Amino acid sequence: MDSVPYTESIFCLNYLTCMSFLAIFFLLAVIIVYLSVVIVQQGTVAVITIFGKYARVMTPGLNFKIPFIEFIYRRISIQNRSVELAFQAITADQANVNFKAMLVYSVLNQGEETIKNVAFKFIDEASFMQALIRTIEGSIRSFVATKRQSEILALRSEIIEHVKSQLDVLLETWGYHLTDLQLNDIAFDEVIMRSMAQVVASSNLKAAAENEGQALLITKTKAAEAEGNAIQISAEAEKKASQLRGQGVALFREEVAKGMAESAKVMTEAKLDASLILFSIWTEAIKHFAENGKGNVIFLDGSTEGMEKTMKQMLAVETMNTGAGAGSSSIITPPPAPGKR
């Protein structure tokens, strides 16, 4: 009768022990699975070591490792990273130049050797950044030291190319690649900046004065050309007018001569004295002088000698215009009466 309870108690004890072992085993399995699972984020890789020695690289996604044997030594980002730099350099003519730059860099590639260089070349990220910044600053300073202050502003692209040419090979040995380098600001000391501003202002004033002088020269030249053209046109017009006036005077004289010749011919055919023509001309002249002259008194010479003198003057009667000036007088010799010589 006592053996049955004893047997049951032994069975229960064994059952509890077995369940405890199962629970412990399950718990250990969960812990091992948890420690074995490694999730690597996109844009990063994980470097695995076994007892401190490089073993392999885990790529983004779900990965597994051996718990307590494999360890994640370092997670490395393969994305682009940037850093701002601010430093000073001295030119060949001892001028201080202040630079502000931005550096963009990244891991060269996801190859195993590249990742090993990134993970083990430097003790930590801060050491790598210090080496990178000091190398870039030294490269720029060495380039600037060979140039004059007046040349620096125009050599921005040359400075960048110089830095890239020196750093590309070095960074590859570290497992990195220099993606971009931008010189955002190049500034000089305040005294130099003021002198540069004065140089620019004086250059602008000089250019403005030269432009103003050129404009004034063009204006004067165009005005002189216009005046010359106007004088030339006026001279040509005056020349043409003089020619026309001369032709008119010549034609007038010709017509007068023809008229007098015809009148003399008619008088001769009519057996009349030709002195009537001269007398008529003389009286018309007196009438013209009286009507258009500005004088107040006309003196007449009635002698025979005066008549002969007047006859000679009759040939140029057309040249006697509107009379003499104000207050002047004219002496006209009358011809003898018809039929008297």
Coordinates of C-alpha atoms in Angstrom, one line a residue:
M1 CA 0.0 0.0 0.0
D2 CA 2.9 2.4 0.7
S3 CA 4.7 1.7 -2.6
V4 CA 2.0 3.3 -4.8
P5 CA 2.2 6.9 -3.4
Y6 CA 6.0 6.6 -3.4
T7 CA 5.9 5.6 -7.1
E8 CA 3.6 8.5 -7.9
S9 CA 5.8 11.0 -6.1
I10 CA 8.9 9.8 -8.0
F11 CA 7.0 10.2 -11.3
C12 CA 5.9 13.7 -10.5
L13 CA 9.4 14.6 -9.5
N14 CA 10.8 13.3 -12.7
Y15 CA 8.1 15.1 -14.7
L16 CA 8.9 18.4 -13.0
T17 CA 12.6 18.0 -13.6
C18 CA 12.0 17.2 -17.2
M19 CA 9.8 20.2 -17.7
S20 CA 12.4 22.4 -16.0
F21 CA 15.1 21.1 -18.3
L22 CA 12.8 21.8 -21.3
A23 CA 12.1 25.3 -20.2
I24 CA 15.7 26.0 -19.6
F25 CA 16.6 24.5 -23.0
F26 CA 13.9 26.6 -24.7
L27 CA 15.0 29.7 -22.9
L28 CA 18.6 29.1 -23.9
A29 CA 17.5 28.4 -27.5
V30 CA 15.6 31.7 -27.6
I31 CA 18.6 33.5 -26.2
I32 CA 21.0 31.9 -28.7
V33 CA 18.7 32.7 -31.6
Y34 CA 18.3 36.3 -30.4
L35 CA 22.1 36.6 -30.1
S36 CA 22.6 35.0 -33.5
V37 CA 20.3 37.4 -35.4
V38 CA 21.9 40.5 -36.7
I39 CA 20.0 43.2 -38.7
V40 CA 22.2 45.5 -40.8
Q41 CA 20.5 48.8 -41.9
Q42 CA 20.5 49.9 -45.5
G43 CA 23.5 52.1 -46.3
T44 CA 25.7 50.4 -43.7
V45 CA 27.8 47.2 -43.4
A46 CA 29.0 45.3 -40.3
V47 CA 32.5 44.0 -39.8
I48 CA 32.6 40.7 -37.9
T49 CA 35.6 39.4 -36.0
I50 CA 36.3 36.1 -34.3
F51 CA 38.3 36.4 -31.1
G52 CA 39.5 39.8 -32.3
K53 CA 40.5 38.7 -35.8
Y54 CA 38.7 39.9 -39.0
A55 CA 36.3 37.2 -40.2
R56 CA 33.7 38.7 -42.7
V57 CA 31.5 41.5 -43.7
M58 CA 27.7 41.5 -43.2
T59 CA 25.6 43.3 -45.9
P60 CA 22.3 45.2 -45.3
G61 CA 19.4 42.9 -44.3
L62 CA 19.0 39.9 -42.0
N63 CA 22.3 38.1 -41.0
F64 CA 23.3 35.5 -38.5
K65 CA 26.4 35.1 -36.3
I66 CA 27.8 32.6 -33.9
P67 CA 27.0 33.8 -30.4
F68 CA 29.9 34.3 -28.0
I69 CA 32.3 33.6 -30.9
E70 CA 31.6 36.1 -33.6
F71 CA 31.3 39.8 -32.6
I72 CA 30.4 42.9 -34.5
Y73 CA 33.6 45.0 -34.5
R74 CA 32.2 48.0 -36.2
R75 CA 29.3 49.2 -38.3
I76 CA 30.4 51.3 -41.3
S77 CA 28.2 53.8 -43.2
I78 CA 28.7 53.7 -47.0
Q79 CA 26.6 56.8 -47.5
N80 CA 28.0 60.2 -48.3
R81 CA 29.2 62.3 -45.4
S82 CA 30.0 66.0 -45.2
V83 CA 32.1 68.2 -42.9
E84 CA 32.8 71.9 -42.8
L85 CA 36.3 73.3 -42.6
A86 CA 37.5 76.8 -41.5
F87 CA 41.2 77.6 -41.6
Q88 CA 43.8 80.2 -42.5
A89 CA 46.6 80.3 -45.1
I90 CA 49.3 82.7 -46.0
T91 CA 50.2 83.8 -49.5
A92 CA 53.6 84.4 -51.1
D93 CA 53.3 88.1 -50.3
Q94 CA 52.5 87.5 -46.6
A95 CA 48.7 88.1 -46.8
N96 CA 46.4 86.1 -44.6
V97 CA 43.6 84.3 -46.4
N98 CA 40.6 82.8 -44.5
F99 CA 39.0 79.8 -46.1
K100 CA 35.6 78.2 -45.4
A101 CA 35.1 74.9 -47.2
M102 CA 32.7 72.0 -47.3
L103 CA 34.0 68.4 -47.8
V104 CA 31.9 65.6 -49.1
Y105 CA 33.4 62.1 -48.9
S106 CA 32.3 58.4 -48.8
V107 CA 33.5 54.9 -48.7
L108 CA 35.2 54.0 -51.9
N109 CA 33.2 50.8 -52.5
Q110 CA 31.7 47.8 -50.7
G111 CA 34.6 45.5 -51.5
E112 CA 36.1 43.4 -48.7
E113 CA 39.5 45.0 -48.9
T114 CA 38.0 48.5 -48.9
I115 CA 35.9 47.7 -45.8
K116 CA 38.9 46.3 -44.0
N117 CA 40.9 49.4 -44.7
V118 CA 38.1 51.6 -43.4
A119 CA 37.6 49.5 -40.3
F120 CA 41.2 48.9 -39.3
K121 CA 43.4 51.8 -40.7
F122 CA 42.3 54.2 -37.9
I123 CA 41.6 53.5 -34.3
D124 CA 38.3 55.4 -34.5
E125 CA 36.3 57.8 -36.7
A126 CA 37.6 60.9 -34.9
S127 CA 41.2 60.0 -35.8
F128 CA 40.3 59.6 -39.4
M129 CA 38.5 62.9 -39.5
Q130 CA 41.5 64.7 -37.9
A131 CA 43.9 63.2 -40.5
L132 CA 41.6 64.0 -43.4
I133 CA 41.0 67.7 -42.3
R134 CA 44.7 68.3 -41.6
T135 CA 45.7 66.8 -44.9
I136 CA 43.3 69.0 -46.8
E137 CA 44.3 72.1 -44.9
G138 CA 48.0 71.4 -45.5
S139 CA 47.4 70.8 -49.3
I140 CA 45.6 74.1 -49.6
R141 CA 48.2 76.0 -47.6
S142 CA 51.1 74.6 -49.7
F143 CA 49.3 75.8 -52.9
V144 CA 48.4 79.2 -51.5
A145 CA 51.9 79.8 -50.3
T146 CA 53.1 79.9 -54.0
K147 CA 50.6 82.5 -55.1
R148 CA 50.1 86.2 -54.5
Q149 CA 47.1 87.7 -52.8
S150 CA 45.8 89.2 -55.9
E151 CA 45.7 85.8 -57.7
I152 CA 43.8 83.8 -55.0
L153 CA 40.3 84.8 -55.8
A154 CA 40.7 83.7 -59.5
L155 CA 42.2 80.4 -58.6
R156 CA 39.3 78.7 -56.8
S157 CA 38.9 75.9 -59.3
E158 CA 42.7 75.4 -59.4
I159 CA 42.9 75.0 -55.7
I160 CA 40.2 72.4 -55.7
E161 CA 41.9 70.4 -58.5
H162 CA 45.2 70.6 -56.7
V163 CA 43.7 69.2 -53.5
K164 CA 41.9 66.4 -55.3
S165 CA 45.0 65.3 -57.2
Q166 CA 46.9 65.0 -54.0
L167 CA 44.2 63.3 -51.9
D168 CA 42.7 60.8 -54.3
V169 CA 45.5 58.2 -54.0
L170 CA 45.9 58.7 -50.3
L171 CA 42.2 58.4 -49.5
E172 CA 42.0 55.2 -51.6
T173 CA 44.6 53.6 -49.3
W174 CA 42.3 54.5 -46.4
G175 CA 39.3 53.1 -48.2
Y176 CA 37.6 56.5 -48.9
H177 CA 36.8 58.7 -51.9
L178 CA 36.7 62.5 -52.0
T179 CA 33.4 63.2 -53.7
D180 CA 33.4 67.0 -53.7
L181 CA 35.3 69.9 -52.2
Q182 CA 33.7 73.4 -52.2
L183 CA 35.4 76.6 -51.2
N184 CA 32.4 78.5 -50.0
D185 CA 34.2 81.6 -48.8
I186 CA 37.6 83.2 -49.4
A187 CA 38.2 86.3 -47.3
F188 CA 41.2 88.5 -46.5
D189 CA 42.0 90.7 -43.5
E190 CA 40.0 93.8 -43.1
V191 CA 42.8 96.1 -44.2
I192 CA 43.3 94.1 -47.4
M193 CA 39.6 94.0 -48.1
R194 CA 39.4 97.8 -47.8
S195 CA 42.3 98.3 -50.1
M196 CA 40.8 95.9 -52.6
A197 CA 37.5 97.8 -52.5
Q198 CA 39.4 101.0 -53.1
V199 CA 41.2 99.4 -56.1
V200 CA 37.8 98.2 -57.5
A201 CA 36.3 101.7 -56.9
S202 CA 39.1 103.5 -58.7
S203 CA 39.0 101.0 -61.6
N204 CA 35.3 101.7 -61.9
L205 CA 35.8 105.4 -61.8
K206 CA 38.6 105.1 -64.5
A207 CA 36.3 103.0 -66.7
A208 CA 33.4 105.5 -66.2
A209 CA 35.7 108.4 -67.1
E210 CA 37.0 106.6 -70.2
N211 CA 33.4 105.8 -71.2
E212 CA 32.3 109.4 -70.6
G213 CA 35.3 110.7 -72.7
Q214 CA 34.5 108.3 -75.5
A215 CA 30.9 109.4 -75.4
L216 CA 31.9 113.1 -75.5
L217 CA 34.3 112.4 -78.4
I218 CA 31.6 110.6 -80.3
T219 CA 29.2 113.5 -79.7
K220 CA 31.6 116.1 -80.7
T221 CA 32.7 114.2 -83.8
K222 CA 29.1 113.6 -84.9
A223 CA 28.3 117.3 -84.3
A224 CA 31.4 118.4 -86.3
E225 CA 30.4 116.0 -89.1
A226 CA 26.8 117.3 -89.1
E227 CA 28.1 120.9 -89.1
G228 CA 30.5 120.1 -91.9
N229 CA 27.8 118.5 -93.9
A230 CA 25.5 121.5 -93.3
I231 CA 28.2 123.9 -94.5
Q232 CA 28.9 121.8 -97.5
I233 CA 25.2 121.7 -98.4
S234 CA 24.9 125.4 -97.8
A235 CA 28.0 126.1 -100.0
E236 CA 26.7 123.9 -102.8
A237 CA 23.3 125.7 -102.6
E238 CA 25.0 129.1 -102.6
K239 CA 27.1 128.1 -105.5
K240 CA 24.1 127.0 -107.5
A241 CA 22.2 130.1 -106.5
S242 CA 25.1 132.3 -107.7
Q243 CA 25.3 130.4 -110.9
L244 CA 21.6 131.0 -111.4
R245 CA 21.9 134.7 -110.6
G246 CA 24.8 135.1 -113.0
Q247 CA 22.8 133.3 -115.7
G248 CA 19.9 135.6 -115.0
V249 CA 22.1 138.8 -115.1
A250 CA 23.7 137.6 -118.4
L251 CA 20.3 136.8 -119.9
F252 CA 19.0 140.2 -118.8
R253 CA 21.9 142.0 -120.4
E254 CA 21.5 140.0 -123.5
E255 CA 17.8 140.8 -123.7
V256 CA 18.5 144.5 -123.0
A257 CA 21.1 144.6 -125.7
K258 CA 18.8 142.9 -128.2
G259 CA 16.0 145.3 -127.3
M260 CA 18.3 148.4 -127.8
A261 CA 19.6 147.0 -131.1
E262 CA 16.1 146.4 -132.4
S263 CA 15.0 149.9 -131.2
A264 CA 18.0 151.5 -132.9
K265 CA 17.3 149.6 -136.1
V266 CA 13.7 150.7 -136.1
M267 CA 14.7 154.3 -135.4
T268 CA 17.2 154.2 -138.2
E269 CA 14.7 152.7 -140.7
A270 CA 12.2 155.4 -139.7
K271 CA 14.9 158.1 -140.2
L272 CA 14.7 159.2 -136.6
D273 CA 17.5 160.3 -134.4
A274 CA 18.8 157.5 -132.2
S275 CA 19.3 160.0 -129.3
L276 CA 15.5 159.5 -128.6
I277 CA 16.3 156.0 -127.3
L278 CA 19.0 157.3 -125.0
F279 CA 16.8 160.1 -123.8
S280 CA 14.0 157.6 -123.1
I281 CA 16.4 155.3 -121.2
W282 CA 17.8 158.3 -119.3
T283 CA 14.3 159.5 -118.2
E284 CA 13.3 156.0 -117.2
A285 CA 16.4 155.8 -115.1
I286 CA 15.6 159.1 -113.4
K287 CA 12.1 157.9 -112.7
H288 CA 13.4 154.7 -111.2
F289 CA 15.9 156.5 -109.0
A290 CA 13.2 158.9 -107.8
E291 CA 10.8 156.1 -107.0
N292 CA 13.2 153.6 -105.3
G293 CA 16.2 155.7 -104.2
K294 CA 16.7 156.7 -100.6
G295 CA 18.3 160.0 -101.3
N296 CA 16.5 163.4 -101.1
V297 CA 18.2 165.4 -103.9
I298 CA 19.2 164.5 -107.5
F299 CA 21.7 166.7 -109.2
L300 CA 21.5 166.8 -113.0
D301 CA 24.3 167.9 -115.3
G302 CA 22.9 169.4 -118.5
S303 CA 26.2 170.0 -120.4
T304 CA 27.2 168.2 -123.6
E305 CA 30.2 166.7 -121.9
G306 CA 27.9 165.4 -119.2
M307 CA 25.7 163.8 -121.8
E308 CA 28.6 162.0 -123.4
K309 CA 29.6 160.7 -120.0
T310 CA 26.1 159.6 -119.2
M311 CA 25.9 157.7 -122.6
K312 CA 28.9 155.6 -121.5
Q313 CA 27.2 154.9 -118.2
M314 CA 24.0 153.8 -119.9
L315 CA 25.6 150.6 -121.1
A316 CA 25.8 149.5 -117.4
V317 CA 22.4 150.9 -116.3
E318 CA 21.2 147.5 -115.2
T319 CA 23.9 147.4 -112.5
M320 CA 22.5 150.5 -110.8
N321 CA 20.2 148.9 -108.2
T322 CA 17.9 150.5 -105.7
G323 CA 20.2 153.5 -105.2
A324 CA 22.8 154.7 -102.8
G325 CA 22.7 154.7 -99.0
A326 CA 20.5 157.0 -96.8
G327 CA 21.5 160.7 -97.1
S328 CA 23.5 160.1 -100.3
S329 CA 22.9 161.9 -103.6
S330 CA 23.3 161.0 -107.3
I331 CA 24.7 163.2 -110.1
I332 CA 22.9 162.4 -113.4
T333 CA 23.9 164.1 -116.6
P334 CA 20.9 164.7 -119.0
P335 CA 21.3 164.0 -122.7
P336 CA 21.0 166.8 -125.2
A337 CA 17.7 167.5 -126.8
P338 CA 16.8 165.4 -129.8
G339 CA 18.4 166.7 -133.0
K340 CA 21.3 168.4 -131.2
R341 CA 24.9 167.0 -131.1

